[in-house]
Amino acid sequence: MGRALAHRRARDLRWMQMNEWTQIRDRAGSIVREDAAFLVVNKPAGVSVMGERHESDLVRMAEEVGETLIPCHRIDKATSGVVLFAKQQRIQSEVTRQFNKRTVDKAYLALVPTDGRPGGLPERGTIDMPLSVGRKNRVRVGAQREDITTDAPAATEAAHGCWRVPDEKVFTHVKTYPSITHFTRLWADERHTLLAIEPVTGRRHQIRVHLAWIGFPIVGDPLFDKQAAARGERTCLHSWRLAFNATWAGGERVTVSADPGDDFWTPVAERLPAGGPAAWLEGPAAGPSSA
């Protein structure tokens, strides 16, 4: 009896995982690009790429139904958007080298509150602040908040601003990691600002921590808003574009992109332009120059 029950539970779990992966694969716009070497998925927010102990993740879901996916990079569970998986170990190794050499172009979209500082954010900006790991394994800037300096102008001046920590103020009692994030302001009103973001380095929680520490936490981010989940809000951060070299196929430069779903736009749904989100995401200003 016990063995039969265990068998049924294992069967039911396998069916549930198969159903989850099938739903993700079949969801419109979920598979951005696929060939014999790699798979690009538009990951929904709330699902991990891999490594979950007590919950399922994309790698495990696929593995349970006989599909092998090898992540070439990761994005946070709370983040939606483009994730690149290799289907062969040699492909994963090659793309990982490109990430390590910073030859992969990455662009994200984020919604932040407009009133994080007087005048809002400038048209373009650079956040050049080292990160460290603090209590309870939380990522933070490797300095005191009051030691952050900025020359950022008001948004109306449409210029470039920079946030940094003077070398003499960087923590020395813990290991710190140089971290650089560029952003471009795509749209703003009195309540929210839409940013295209290019992380030069790829530290854990880099974009989320950098923006929060200059006064513009991402809308719905539970790292900095403990009540966001209770209000049913998602983290408005989306992996938008990715470009890499397919060195195994003649060196073609492959560019993939996926626009956010409706849940990303919920905080600004009533204020979308006549052309919808596409009006913000198209044109020469739509994203960092390397995206």
mmCIF file of C-alpha atoms in Angstrom:
data_model
loop_
_atom_site.group_PDB
_atom_site.id
_atom_site.type_symbol
_atom_site.label_atom_id
_atom_site.label_comp_id
_atom_site.label_asym_id
_atom_site.label_seq_id
_atom_site.Cartn_x
_atom_site.Cartn_y
_atom_site.Cartn_z
ATOM 1 C CA MET A 1 0.000 0.000 0.000
ATOM 2 C CA GLY A 2 2.757 2.418 0.977
ATOM 3 C CA ARG A 3 4.736 1.623 -2.157
ATOM 4 C CA ALA A 4 1.700 2.164 -4.368
ATOM 5 C CA LEU A 5 0.990 5.528 -2.720
ATOM 6 C CA ALA A 6 4.583 6.618 -3.206
ATOM 7 C CA HIS A 7 4.368 5.595 -6.861
ATOM 8 C CA ARG A 8 1.186 7.640 -7.361
ATOM 9 C CA ARG A 9 2.738 10.681 -5.693
ATOM 10 C CA ALA A 10 5.833 10.421 -7.876
ATOM 11 C CA ARG A 11 3.628 10.108 -10.959
ATOM 12 C CA ASP A 12 1.515 13.104 -9.929
ATOM 13 C CA LEU A 13 4.629 15.198 -9.256
ATOM 14 C CA ARG A 14 6.056 14.293 -12.653
ATOM 15 C CA TRP A 15 2.760 15.214 -14.330
ATOM 16 C CA MET A 16 2.630 18.554 -12.489
ATOM 17 C CA GLN A 17 6.214 19.409 -13.474
ATOM 18 C CA MET A 18 5.566 18.325 -17.045
ATOM 19 C CA ASN A 19 2.470 20.487 -17.057
ATOM 20 C CA GLU A 20 4.423 23.508 -15.720
ATOM 21 C CA TRP A 21 7.174 23.222 -18.324
ATOM 22 C CA THR A 22 4.653 22.603 -21.096
ATOM 23 C CA GLN A 23 2.722 25.688 -20.055
ATOM 24 C CA ILE A 24 5.868 27.814 -20.119
ATOM 25 C CA ARG A 25 6.942 26.411 -23.486
ATOM 26 C CA ASP A 26 3.470 26.852 -24.978
ATOM 27 C CA ARG A 27 2.861 30.347 -23.611
ATOM 28 C CA ALA A 28 2.777 32.895 -26.422
ATOM 29 C CA GLY A 29 6.113 34.689 -26.672
ATOM 30 C CA SER A 30 7.806 32.385 -24.161
ATOM 31 C CA ILE A 31 10.292 30.820 -26.586
ATOM 32 C CA VAL A 32 12.232 33.740 -28.033
ATOM 33 C CA ARG A 33 14.623 31.691 -30.163
ATOM 34 C CA GLU A 34 15.633 28.037 -30.397
ATOM 35 C CA ASP A 35 17.968 25.910 -32.468
ATOM 36 C CA ALA A 36 20.101 22.814 -31.965
ATOM 37 C CA ALA A 37 22.629 24.723 -29.828
ATOM 38 C CA PHE A 38 20.597 26.951 -27.517
ATOM 39 C CA LEU A 39 17.189 27.982 -26.224
ATOM 40 C CA VAL A 40 16.184 31.525 -25.245
ATOM 41 C CA VAL A 41 13.238 31.722 -22.850
ATOM 42 C CA ASN A 42 11.198 34.739 -21.812
ATOM 43 C CA LYS A 43 11.063 33.728 -18.147
ATOM 44 C CA PRO A 44 8.004 34.731 -16.125
ATOM 45 C CA ALA A 45 8.564 36.577 -12.863
ATOM 46 C CA GLY A 46 8.407 34.336 -9.790
ATOM 47 C CA VAL A 47 10.157 31.309 -11.338
ATOM 48 C CA SER A 48 13.834 30.581 -10.652
ATOM 49 C CA VAL A 49 16.301 29.696 -13.382
ATOM 50 C CA MET A 50 17.884 26.923 -11.301
ATOM 51 C CA GLY A 51 19.006 25.929 -7.822
ATOM 52 C CA GLU A 52 15.769 26.003 -5.830
ATOM 53 C CA ARG A 53 15.779 23.574 -2.900
ATOM 54 C CA HIS A 54 12.102 23.394 -2.053
ATOM 55 C CA GLU A 55 10.498 24.849 -5.158
ATOM 56 C CA SER A 56 10.729 23.993 -8.803
ATOM 57 C CA ASP A 57 12.867 25.903 -11.304
ATOM 58 C CA LEU A 58 13.217 25.958 -15.076
ATOM 59 C CA VAL A 59 16.152 23.551 -15.205
ATOM 60 C CA ARG A 60 14.406 21.027 -12.957
ATOM 61 C CA MET A 61 11.063 21.369 -14.752
ATOM 62 C CA ALA A 62 12.709 20.614 -18.087
ATOM 63 C CA GLU A 63 14.853 17.806 -16.667
ATOM 64 C CA GLU A 64 11.832 16.031 -15.252
ATOM 65 C CA VAL A 65 10.375 15.684 -18.742
ATOM 66 C CA GLY A 66 13.654 14.657 -20.361
ATOM 67 C CA GLU A 67 14.883 18.027 -21.640
ATOM 68 C CA THR A 68 18.398 19.154 -20.679
ATOM 69 C CA LEU A 69 18.943 22.902 -20.260
ATOM 70 C CA ILE A 70 22.295 24.367 -19.153
ATOM 71 C CA PRO A 71 22.036 28.009 -18.015
ATOM 72 C CA CYS A 72 24.613 30.363 -19.516
ATOM 73 C CA HIS A 73 23.732 33.034 -16.933
ATOM 74 C CA ARG A 74 21.048 33.739 -14.344
ATOM 75 C CA ILE A 75 18.523 36.409 -13.561
ATOM 76 C CA ASP A 76 16.750 36.755 -10.221
ATOM 77 C CA LYS A 77 13.604 34.799 -9.468
ATOM 78 C CA ALA A 78 11.702 38.084 -9.155
ATOM 79 C CA THR A 79 12.942 39.269 -12.558
ATOM 80 C CA SER A 80 11.221 38.352 -15.808
ATOM 81 C CA GLY A 81 12.655 38.212 -19.286
ATOM 82 C CA VAL A 82 15.349 36.794 -21.532
ATOM 83 C CA VAL A 83 17.390 33.843 -20.259
ATOM 84 C CA LEU A 84 19.849 31.942 -22.444
ATOM 85 C CA PHE A 85 20.209 28.164 -22.063
ATOM 86 C CA ALA A 86 22.690 25.957 -23.900
ATOM 87 C CA LYS A 87 21.768 22.456 -25.028
ATOM 88 C CA GLN A 88 25.382 21.250 -24.986
ATOM 89 C CA GLN A 89 28.113 21.755 -22.418
ATOM 90 C CA ARG A 90 30.605 23.119 -24.955
ATOM 91 C CA ILE A 91 28.120 25.806 -26.007
ATOM 92 C CA GLN A 92 27.555 26.784 -22.391
ATOM 93 C CA SER A 93 31.311 27.010 -21.801
ATOM 94 C CA GLU A 94 31.781 29.289 -24.805
ATOM 95 C CA VAL A 95 28.946 31.647 -23.882
ATOM 96 C CA THR A 96 30.052 31.748 -20.250
ATOM 97 C CA ARG A 97 33.483 32.892 -21.419
ATOM 98 C CA GLN A 98 31.806 35.726 -23.285
ATOM 99 C CA PHE A 99 29.921 36.769 -20.146
ATOM 100 C CA ASN A 100 33.175 36.681 -18.169
ATOM 101 C CA LYS A 101 34.937 38.802 -20.804
ATOM 102 C CA ARG A 102 31.949 41.204 -20.847
ATOM 103 C CA THR A 103 31.412 40.863 -24.577
ATOM 104 C CA VAL A 104 27.747 39.971 -24.079
ATOM 105 C CA ASP A 105 25.464 43.007 -24.351
ATOM 106 C CA LYS A 106 22.675 43.075 -21.756
ATOM 107 C CA ALA A 107 19.787 45.499 -21.384
ATOM 108 C CA TYR A 108 17.017 45.507 -18.778
ATOM 109 C CA LEU A 109 13.860 47.536 -18.222
ATOM 110 C CA ALA A 110 12.856 48.827 -14.795
ATOM 111 C CA LEU A 111 10.060 50.944 -13.362
ATOM 112 C CA VAL A 112 11.059 53.180 -10.448
ATOM 113 C CA PRO A 113 9.282 55.969 -8.549
ATOM 114 C CA THR A 114 9.903 59.393 -10.033
ATOM 115 C CA ASP A 115 10.201 61.183 -6.690
ATOM 116 C CA GLY A 116 13.321 59.390 -5.435
ATOM 117 C CA ARG A 117 15.166 62.707 -5.480
ATOM 118 C CA PRO A 118 14.189 66.309 -6.293
ATOM 119 C CA GLY A 119 13.957 66.690 -10.044
ATOM 120 C CA GLY A 120 13.949 62.943 -10.716
ATOM 121 C CA LEU A 121 16.607 61.126 -12.692
ATOM 122 C CA PRO A 122 18.676 62.663 -15.495
ATOM 123 C CA GLU A 123 18.306 61.457 -19.062
ATOM 124 C CA ARG A 124 21.313 59.178 -18.680
ATOM 125 C CA GLY A 125 23.330 58.077 -15.694
ATOM 126 C CA THR A 126 26.085 55.850 -14.364
ATOM 127 C CA ILE A 127 26.122 54.185 -10.948
ATOM 128 C CA ASP A 128 29.694 53.260 -10.127
ATOM 129 C CA MET A 129 29.538 51.857 -6.594
ATOM 130 C CA PRO A 130 31.154 48.682 -5.203
ATOM 131 C CA LEU A 131 28.937 45.996 -3.719
ATOM 132 C CA SER A 132 29.540 43.823 -0.676
ATOM 133 C CA VAL A 133 27.628 41.226 1.311
ATOM 134 C CA GLY A 134 26.294 42.273 4.687
ATOM 135 C CA ARG A 135 24.269 40.640 7.433
ATOM 136 C CA LYS A 136 22.017 37.707 6.529
ATOM 137 C CA ASN A 137 23.822 37.462 3.160
ATOM 138 C CA ARG A 138 22.158 40.657 1.943
ATOM 139 C CA VAL A 139 23.854 42.493 -0.907
ATOM 140 C CA ARG A 140 24.580 46.165 -0.182
ATOM 141 C CA VAL A 141 26.827 48.957 -1.354
ATOM 142 C CA GLY A 142 30.308 48.596 0.125
ATOM 143 C CA ALA A 143 30.212 51.977 1.869
ATOM 144 C CA GLN A 144 27.991 54.098 4.086
ATOM 145 C CA ARG A 145 25.010 55.638 2.315
ATOM 146 C CA GLU A 146 26.051 59.157 3.327
ATOM 147 C CA ASP A 147 29.403 58.681 1.565
ATOM 148 C CA ILE A 148 27.787 58.338 -1.867
ATOM 149 C CA THR A 149 28.540 61.369 -4.030
ATOM 150 C CA THR A 150 26.689 62.508 -7.150
ATOM 151 C CA ASP A 151 26.883 65.149 -9.814
ATOM 152 C CA ALA A 152 23.489 64.164 -11.204
ATOM 153 C CA PRO A 153 21.528 67.119 -12.574
ATOM 154 C CA ALA A 154 17.765 67.460 -12.402
ATOM 155 C CA ALA A 155 15.758 65.511 -14.951
ATOM 156 C CA THR A 156 14.740 68.693 -16.747
ATOM 157 C CA GLU A 157 18.368 69.373 -17.627
ATOM 158 C CA ALA A 158 18.480 66.196 -19.764
ATOM 159 C CA ALA A 159 22.127 65.486 -19.032
ATOM 160 C CA HIS A 160 24.292 62.677 -17.685
ATOM 161 C CA GLY A 161 24.749 62.065 -13.990
ATOM 162 C CA CYS A 162 27.060 59.824 -12.003
ATOM 163 C CA TRP A 163 26.877 58.279 -8.532
ATOM 164 C CA ARG A 164 30.066 56.949 -6.959
ATOM 165 C CA VAL A 165 31.868 56.277 -3.693
ATOM 166 C CA PRO A 166 35.267 57.946 -3.120
ATOM 167 C CA ASP A 167 38.031 55.357 -2.869
ATOM 168 C CA GLU A 168 38.872 56.352 0.696
ATOM 169 C CA LYS A 169 35.273 55.696 1.773
ATOM 170 C CA VAL A 170 34.985 52.143 0.385
ATOM 171 C CA PHE A 171 34.800 49.475 3.099
ATOM 172 C CA THR A 172 38.080 47.760 3.892
ATOM 173 C CA HIS A 173 36.856 45.374 6.604
ATOM 174 C CA VAL A 174 34.904 43.246 4.079
ATOM 175 C CA LYS A 175 35.518 42.203 0.493
ATOM 176 C CA THR A 176 33.981 44.569 -2.049
ATOM 177 C CA TYR A 177 33.290 44.062 -5.745
ATOM 178 C CA PRO A 178 33.543 46.864 -8.338
ATOM 179 C CA SER A 179 30.117 47.291 -9.923
ATOM 180 C CA ILE A 180 28.944 49.616 -12.701
ATOM 181 C CA THR A 181 25.424 50.193 -14.005
ATOM 182 C CA HIS A 182 24.417 52.564 -16.830
ATOM 183 C CA PHE A 183 20.829 53.707 -17.376
ATOM 184 C CA THR A 184 18.769 55.692 -19.888
ATOM 185 C CA ARG A 185 15.481 57.361 -19.023
ATOM 186 C CA LEU A 186 12.872 56.293 -21.597
ATOM 187 C CA TRP A 187 9.797 57.934 -20.077
ATOM 188 C CA ALA A 188 8.655 59.616 -16.870
ATOM 189 C CA ASP A 189 5.627 61.291 -15.378
ATOM 190 C CA GLU A 190 4.971 62.590 -11.886
ATOM 191 C CA ARG A 191 4.669 59.069 -10.443
ATOM 192 C CA HIS A 192 6.894 56.618 -12.315
ATOM 193 C CA THR A 193 10.003 56.521 -14.480
ATOM 194 C CA LEU A 194 10.866 53.828 -17.032
ATOM 195 C CA LEU A 195 14.563 53.047 -17.354
ATOM 196 C CA ALA A 196 16.603 51.023 -19.829
ATOM 197 C CA ILE A 197 19.537 49.632 -17.890
ATOM 198 C CA GLU A 198 22.895 48.257 -18.957
ATOM 199 C CA PRO A 199 24.823 46.458 -16.190
ATOM 200 C CA VAL A 200 28.498 46.476 -17.124
ATOM 201 C CA THR A 201 29.329 44.040 -14.349
ATOM 202 C CA GLY A 202 27.000 41.191 -13.408
ATOM 203 C CA ARG A 203 26.878 41.059 -9.602
ATOM 204 C CA ARG A 204 24.038 39.439 -7.683
ATOM 205 C CA HIS A 205 21.156 41.907 -7.214
ATOM 206 C CA GLN A 206 23.331 44.627 -8.774
ATOM 207 C CA ILE A 207 20.612 46.619 -10.544
ATOM 208 C CA ARG A 208 18.187 46.334 -7.639
ATOM 209 C CA VAL A 209 20.721 47.457 -5.025
ATOM 210 C CA HIS A 210 22.268 50.214 -7.124
ATOM 211 C CA LEU A 211 18.925 51.848 -7.889
ATOM 212 C CA ALA A 212 17.661 51.541 -4.318
ATOM 213 C CA TRP A 213 20.806 53.053 -2.840
ATOM 214 C CA ILE A 214 20.528 56.191 -4.991
ATOM 215 C CA GLY A 215 16.913 56.602 -3.886
ATOM 216 C CA PHE A 216 15.017 54.878 -6.709
ATOM 217 C CA PRO A 217 14.078 51.328 -5.615
ATOM 218 C CA ILE A 218 12.402 49.251 -8.302
ATOM 219 C CA VAL A 219 8.633 49.188 -7.985
ATOM 220 C CA GLY A 220 7.462 46.038 -6.189
ATOM 221 C CA ASP A 221 10.948 44.879 -5.164
ATOM 222 C CA PRO A 222 10.619 42.833 -1.947
ATOM 223 C CA LEU A 223 14.276 43.485 -1.107
ATOM 224 C CA PHE A 224 13.310 47.066 -0.301
ATOM 225 C CA ASP A 225 9.519 46.937 0.089
ATOM 226 C CA LYS A 226 8.486 44.171 2.467
ATOM 227 C CA GLN A 227 4.790 44.734 1.774
ATOM 228 C CA ALA A 228 5.008 44.466 -2.003
ATOM 229 C CA ALA A 229 4.099 40.768 -2.146
ATOM 230 C CA ALA A 230 1.167 41.283 0.241
ATOM 231 C CA ARG A 231 -0.170 43.918 -2.148
ATOM 232 C CA GLY A 232 0.171 41.451 -5.014
ATOM 233 C CA GLU A 233 2.877 43.459 -6.770
ATOM 234 C CA ARG A 234 5.623 41.949 -8.876
ATOM 235 C CA THR A 235 9.151 43.301 -9.148
ATOM 236 C CA CYS A 236 9.159 45.594 -12.183
ATOM 237 C CA LEU A 237 12.539 44.484 -13.541
ATOM 238 C CA HIS A 238 12.755 42.733 -16.905
ATOM 239 C CA SER A 239 15.659 41.225 -18.855
ATOM 240 C CA TRP A 240 14.946 42.866 -22.199
ATOM 241 C CA ARG A 241 17.757 42.305 -24.676
ATOM 242 C CA LEU A 242 20.805 40.053 -25.008
ATOM 243 C CA ALA A 243 23.479 39.881 -27.714
ATOM 244 C CA PHE A 244 26.263 37.294 -27.990
ATOM 245 C CA ASN A 245 28.514 35.672 -30.587
ATOM 246 C CA ALA A 246 27.575 32.238 -31.941
ATOM 247 C CA THR A 247 31.224 31.250 -32.347
ATOM 248 C CA TRP A 248 30.191 27.637 -32.944
ATOM 249 C CA ALA A 249 28.239 28.750 -36.033
ATOM 250 C CA GLY A 250 30.585 31.071 -37.901
ATOM 251 C CA GLY A 251 30.663 33.856 -35.310
ATOM 252 C CA GLU A 252 27.242 35.342 -36.056
ATOM 253 C CA ARG A 253 26.261 38.095 -33.627
ATOM 254 C CA VAL A 254 22.937 36.915 -32.207
ATOM 255 C CA THR A 255 20.584 39.508 -30.720
ATOM 256 C CA VAL A 256 17.448 38.410 -28.903
ATOM 257 C CA SER A 257 14.803 40.449 -27.119
ATOM 258 C CA ALA A 258 11.484 40.046 -25.344
ATOM 259 C CA ASP A 259 9.165 42.822 -24.259
ATOM 260 C CA PRO A 260 7.617 42.644 -20.774
ATOM 261 C CA GLY A 261 4.183 41.179 -20.211
ATOM 262 C CA ASP A 262 1.131 43.066 -19.015
ATOM 263 C CA ASP A 263 1.966 42.413 -15.344
ATOM 264 C CA PHE A 264 5.102 44.569 -15.689
ATOM 265 C CA TRP A 265 3.031 47.529 -16.888
ATOM 266 C CA THR A 266 0.330 47.281 -14.208
ATOM 267 C CA PRO A 267 1.556 50.294 -12.146
ATOM 268 C CA VAL A 268 1.329 52.549 -15.216
ATOM 269 C CA ALA A 269 -1.474 50.790 -17.113
ATOM 270 C CA GLU A 270 -3.817 53.782 -16.965
ATOM 271 C CA ARG A 271 -1.097 56.109 -18.253
ATOM 272 C CA LEU A 272 0.216 54.156 -21.235
ATOM 273 C CA PRO A 273 0.635 56.235 -24.434
ATOM 274 C CA ALA A 274 -1.699 55.790 -27.365
ATOM 275 C CA GLY A 275 0.682 53.327 -29.006
ATOM 276 C CA GLY A 276 1.037 51.256 -25.843
ATOM 277 C CA PRO A 277 4.446 50.288 -24.369
ATOM 278 C CA ALA A 278 5.931 49.983 -27.863
ATOM 279 C CA ALA A 279 5.906 53.786 -28.070
ATOM 280 C CA TRP A 280 8.487 53.834 -25.252
ATOM 281 C CA LEU A 281 10.541 50.880 -26.421
ATOM 282 C CA GLU A 282 11.193 51.935 -29.994
ATOM 283 C CA GLY A 283 13.401 54.633 -31.459
ATOM 284 C CA PRO A 284 17.009 55.764 -30.972
ATOM 285 C CA ALA A 285 16.608 56.511 -27.255
ATOM 286 C CA ALA A 286 15.212 53.082 -26.420
ATOM 287 C CA GLY A 287 18.007 51.503 -24.465
ATOM 288 C CA PRO A 288 21.727 51.735 -23.871
ATOM 289 C CA SER A 289 23.874 52.138 -26.962
ATOM 290 C CA SER A 290 25.361 48.653 -26.624
ATOM 291 C CA ALA A 291 22.033 46.874 -26.206
#
